[in-house]
Coordinates of C-alpha atoms in Angstrom, one line a residue:
M32 CA -49.4 -4.9 48.7
S33 CA -49.3 -8.2 46.7
E34 CA -47.2 -8.5 43.6
E35 CA -50.5 -8.9 41.6
N36 CA -51.9 -5.7 42.9
G37 CA -48.7 -3.8 42.2
A38 CA -48.8 -5.1 38.6
V39 CA -52.4 -4.0 38.2
R40 CA -51.6 -0.6 39.7
R41 CA -48.6 -0.1 37.3
R42 CA -50.8 -1.0 34.3
G43 CA -53.4 1.5 35.5
L44 CA -50.9 4.2 35.8
R45 CA -49.5 3.5 32.4
R46 CA -53.1 3.6 31.0
D47 CA -53.7 6.9 32.8
A48 CA -50.4 8.3 31.5
A49 CA -51.3 7.3 28.0
D50 CA -54.8 8.9 28.4
N51 CA -53.1 12.1 29.7
R52 CA -50.7 12.1 26.7
E53 CA -53.6 11.8 24.3
R54 CA -55.5 14.6 26.1
V55 CA -52.5 16.8 25.9
L56 CA -51.9 16.2 22.2
T57 CA -55.6 16.8 21.4
A58 CA -55.7 20.0 23.4
A59 CA -52.3 21.1 22.0
A60 CA -53.5 20.5 18.4
A61 CA -56.6 22.7 19.0
A62 CA -54.6 25.4 20.9
V63 CA -51.9 25.6 18.2
R64 CA -54.5 25.9 15.4
R65 CA -56.3 28.5 17.4
E66 CA -53.4 30.6 18.8
G67 CA -50.3 29.5 16.8
A68 CA -47.1 27.7 17.6
A69 CA -46.3 30.1 20.4
V70 CA -49.3 29.1 22.5
P71 CA -48.2 28.9 26.2
M72 CA -47.7 25.4 27.6
A73 CA -50.0 26.5 30.5
T74 CA -52.8 27.0 28.0
V75 CA -52.3 23.6 26.6
A76 CA -52.4 22.1 30.1
A77 CA -55.5 24.0 31.0
D78 CA -57.3 23.0 27.8
A79 CA -56.3 19.3 28.5
G80 CA -57.5 19.4 32.1
V81 CA -54.0 18.5 33.4
G82 CA -51.4 20.3 35.4
V83 CA -48.6 22.0 33.5
G84 CA -46.2 19.6 35.1
T85 CA -47.9 16.7 33.3
V86 CA -47.4 18.5 30.0
Y87 CA -43.7 19.0 30.7
R88 CA -43.3 15.5 31.9
H89 CA -44.4 14.2 28.5
Y90 CA -42.9 17.0 26.5
P91 CA -40.0 18.8 28.1
S92 CA -40.1 21.7 25.7
R93 CA -42.4 23.5 23.2
E94 CA -40.3 22.0 20.4
A95 CA -40.8 18.5 21.7
L96 CA -44.6 19.1 21.9
L97 CA -44.7 20.6 18.4
G98 CA -42.6 17.7 17.1
A99 CA -45.0 15.2 18.7
L100 CA -48.0 17.0 17.1
T101 CA -46.3 16.9 13.7
R102 CA -45.5 13.2 14.0
R103 CA -49.0 12.4 15.2
S104 CA -50.4 14.3 12.2
F105 CA -48.3 12.4 9.7
E106 CA -49.4 9.2 11.3
L107 CA -53.1 10.1 10.9
V108 CA -52.5 11.2 7.3
L109 CA -50.5 8.0 6.5
D110 CA -53.3 5.9 7.9
A111 CA -55.9 7.8 5.8
A112 CA -53.7 7.3 2.7
R113 CA -53.1 3.6 3.3
R114 CA -56.8 2.9 3.9
A115 CA -57.7 4.8 0.8
A116 CA -55.0 3.0 -1.3
S117 CA -56.3 -0.4 -0.1
L118 CA -59.8 0.1 -1.2
D119 CA -61.1 -2.1 -3.9
A120 CA -62.2 0.9 -6.0
S121 CA -60.8 3.0 -8.8
A122 CA -57.9 5.3 -8.0
I123 CA -60.1 8.4 -8.2
E124 CA -62.4 7.0 -5.6
A125 CA -59.4 6.1 -3.4
I126 CA -58.4 9.8 -3.7
R127 CA -61.9 10.9 -2.8
S128 CA -61.8 8.6 0.3
F129 CA -58.4 10.0 1.3
L130 CA -59.6 13.6 1.1
G131 CA -62.7 12.6 3.1
R132 CA -60.6 11.2 5.9
T133 CA -58.3 14.2 5.8
I134 CA -61.4 16.4 6.4
E135 CA -62.4 14.2 9.4
H136 CA -58.9 14.4 10.9
G137 CA -58.6 18.1 10.3
P138 CA -59.0 19.3 13.9
D139 CA -56.1 17.0 14.9
L140 CA -53.7 17.9 12.2
V141 CA -50.8 20.2 12.9
L142 CA -48.6 20.0 9.8
P143 CA -46.0 22.2 8.3
L144 CA -48.6 23.6 5.8
H145 CA -50.7 24.6 8.9
G146 CA -47.9 26.5 10.5
G147 CA -46.5 23.5 12.4
P148 CA -42.8 22.8 12.4
P149 CA -41.2 20.9 9.5
P150 CA -40.3 17.4 10.4
V151 CA -36.7 17.1 11.6
D152 CA -36.5 13.7 13.3
E153 CA -35.9 10.6 11.2
A154 CA -39.1 8.9 12.2
T155 CA -41.3 11.8 11.2
V156 CA -39.5 12.4 8.0
S157 CA -40.0 8.8 7.2
L158 CA -43.7 9.1 7.9
R159 CA -43.9 12.1 5.6
D160 CA -42.1 10.3 2.8
E161 CA -44.3 7.3 3.1
V162 CA -47.4 9.5 2.8
H163 CA -46.0 11.0 -0.4
R164 CA -45.1 7.5 -1.8
T165 CA -48.6 6.2 -1.0
L166 CA -50.3 9.1 -2.6
G167 CA -48.0 8.9 -5.6
S168 CA -48.8 5.2 -6.0
M169 CA -52.5 6.1 -6.0
L170 CA -52.0 8.7 -8.7
E171 CA -49.9 6.3 -10.8
R172 CA -52.7 3.7 -10.4
G173 CA -55.2 6.3 -11.6
R174 CA -53.1 7.0 -14.7
R175 CA -53.0 3.3 -15.4
D176 CA -56.7 2.7 -14.8
G177 CA -57.6 5.8 -16.8
T178 CA -59.4 7.6 -14.0
I179 CA -56.9 10.3 -13.3
R180 CA -55.5 12.7 -15.9
P181 CA -51.8 13.0 -16.5
G182 CA -49.9 15.8 -14.9
V183 CA -51.5 15.6 -11.4
R184 CA -48.7 15.5 -8.9
T185 CA -48.4 14.2 -5.3
A186 CA -47.8 17.8 -4.2
D187 CA -51.2 18.8 -5.6
L188 CA -52.9 16.3 -3.3
V189 CA -50.8 17.2 -0.3
V190 CA -51.6 20.9 -0.7
F191 CA -55.3 20.4 -1.4
G192 CA -55.6 18.0 1.5
A193 CA -54.0 20.5 3.8
L194 CA -56.4 23.2 2.6
L195 CA -59.4 21.0 3.3
A196 CA -58.1 20.1 6.8
Q197 CA -57.8 23.8 7.8
R198 CA -61.3 24.8 8.8
L199 CA -62.3 28.3 7.8
P200 CA -63.4 30.1 10.9
H201 CA -66.6 31.7 9.7
V202 CA -68.0 28.8 7.6
E203 CA -70.9 27.0 9.2
D204 CA -70.8 23.2 8.8
W205 CA -67.2 23.1 7.5
E206 CA -67.3 19.4 6.9
T207 CA -70.1 19.6 4.4
V208 CA -68.5 22.6 2.6
A209 CA -65.1 20.8 2.5
R210 CA -66.6 17.6 1.1
R211 CA -68.3 19.6 -1.6
Q212 CA -64.9 21.2 -2.4
A213 CA -63.3 17.8 -2.5
D214 CA -66.0 16.5 -4.9
I215 CA -65.3 19.5 -7.2
Y216 CA -61.5 18.9 -7.0
V217 CA -61.9 15.1 -7.7
A218 CA -64.0 15.9 -10.7
G219 CA -61.1 18.1 -12.0
L220 CA -58.7 15.2 -11.5
A221 CA -60.7 12.9 -13.8
A222 CA -59.2 11.9 -17.1
V223 CA -61.1 13.6 -19.9

């Protein structure tokens, strides 16, 4: 085998491993939301279409898998918050955008408010803190631009976003229902 073929094969394996890892995380998020944090690793593997050894190769324990799900969830939420904060719009419209993205990401989110583990590693704690800072700066911007009433706290947005991301099992077209709830909530944030 030539050196070039070996390099291509290694890149292919890395891409395959990355795809497997993403499939495992996506399947694990759905399984944890469906069955709780004690879902068997074999169930996650079956849902991902990989062998249980593949799951354990990436995540040697349930705690490692749950920690990765929490970290991935905070990454998604932080991306949604940053995108919303960067909009050239009023703060209240940025909040509406953030809540909309949270609804879209809902199936992939396994956060402490959804029964996931609290963040313990430094990187995940840092992500969580950055989410809170970004949302707090949006709220402060809204108080300054007069679109958000005083007294609204970052924790209010965090809790409501978590509620919207948690699909209710017997509600048809959850995304439409959740967006309506977000519109009602955002109207309640408006400065009077």
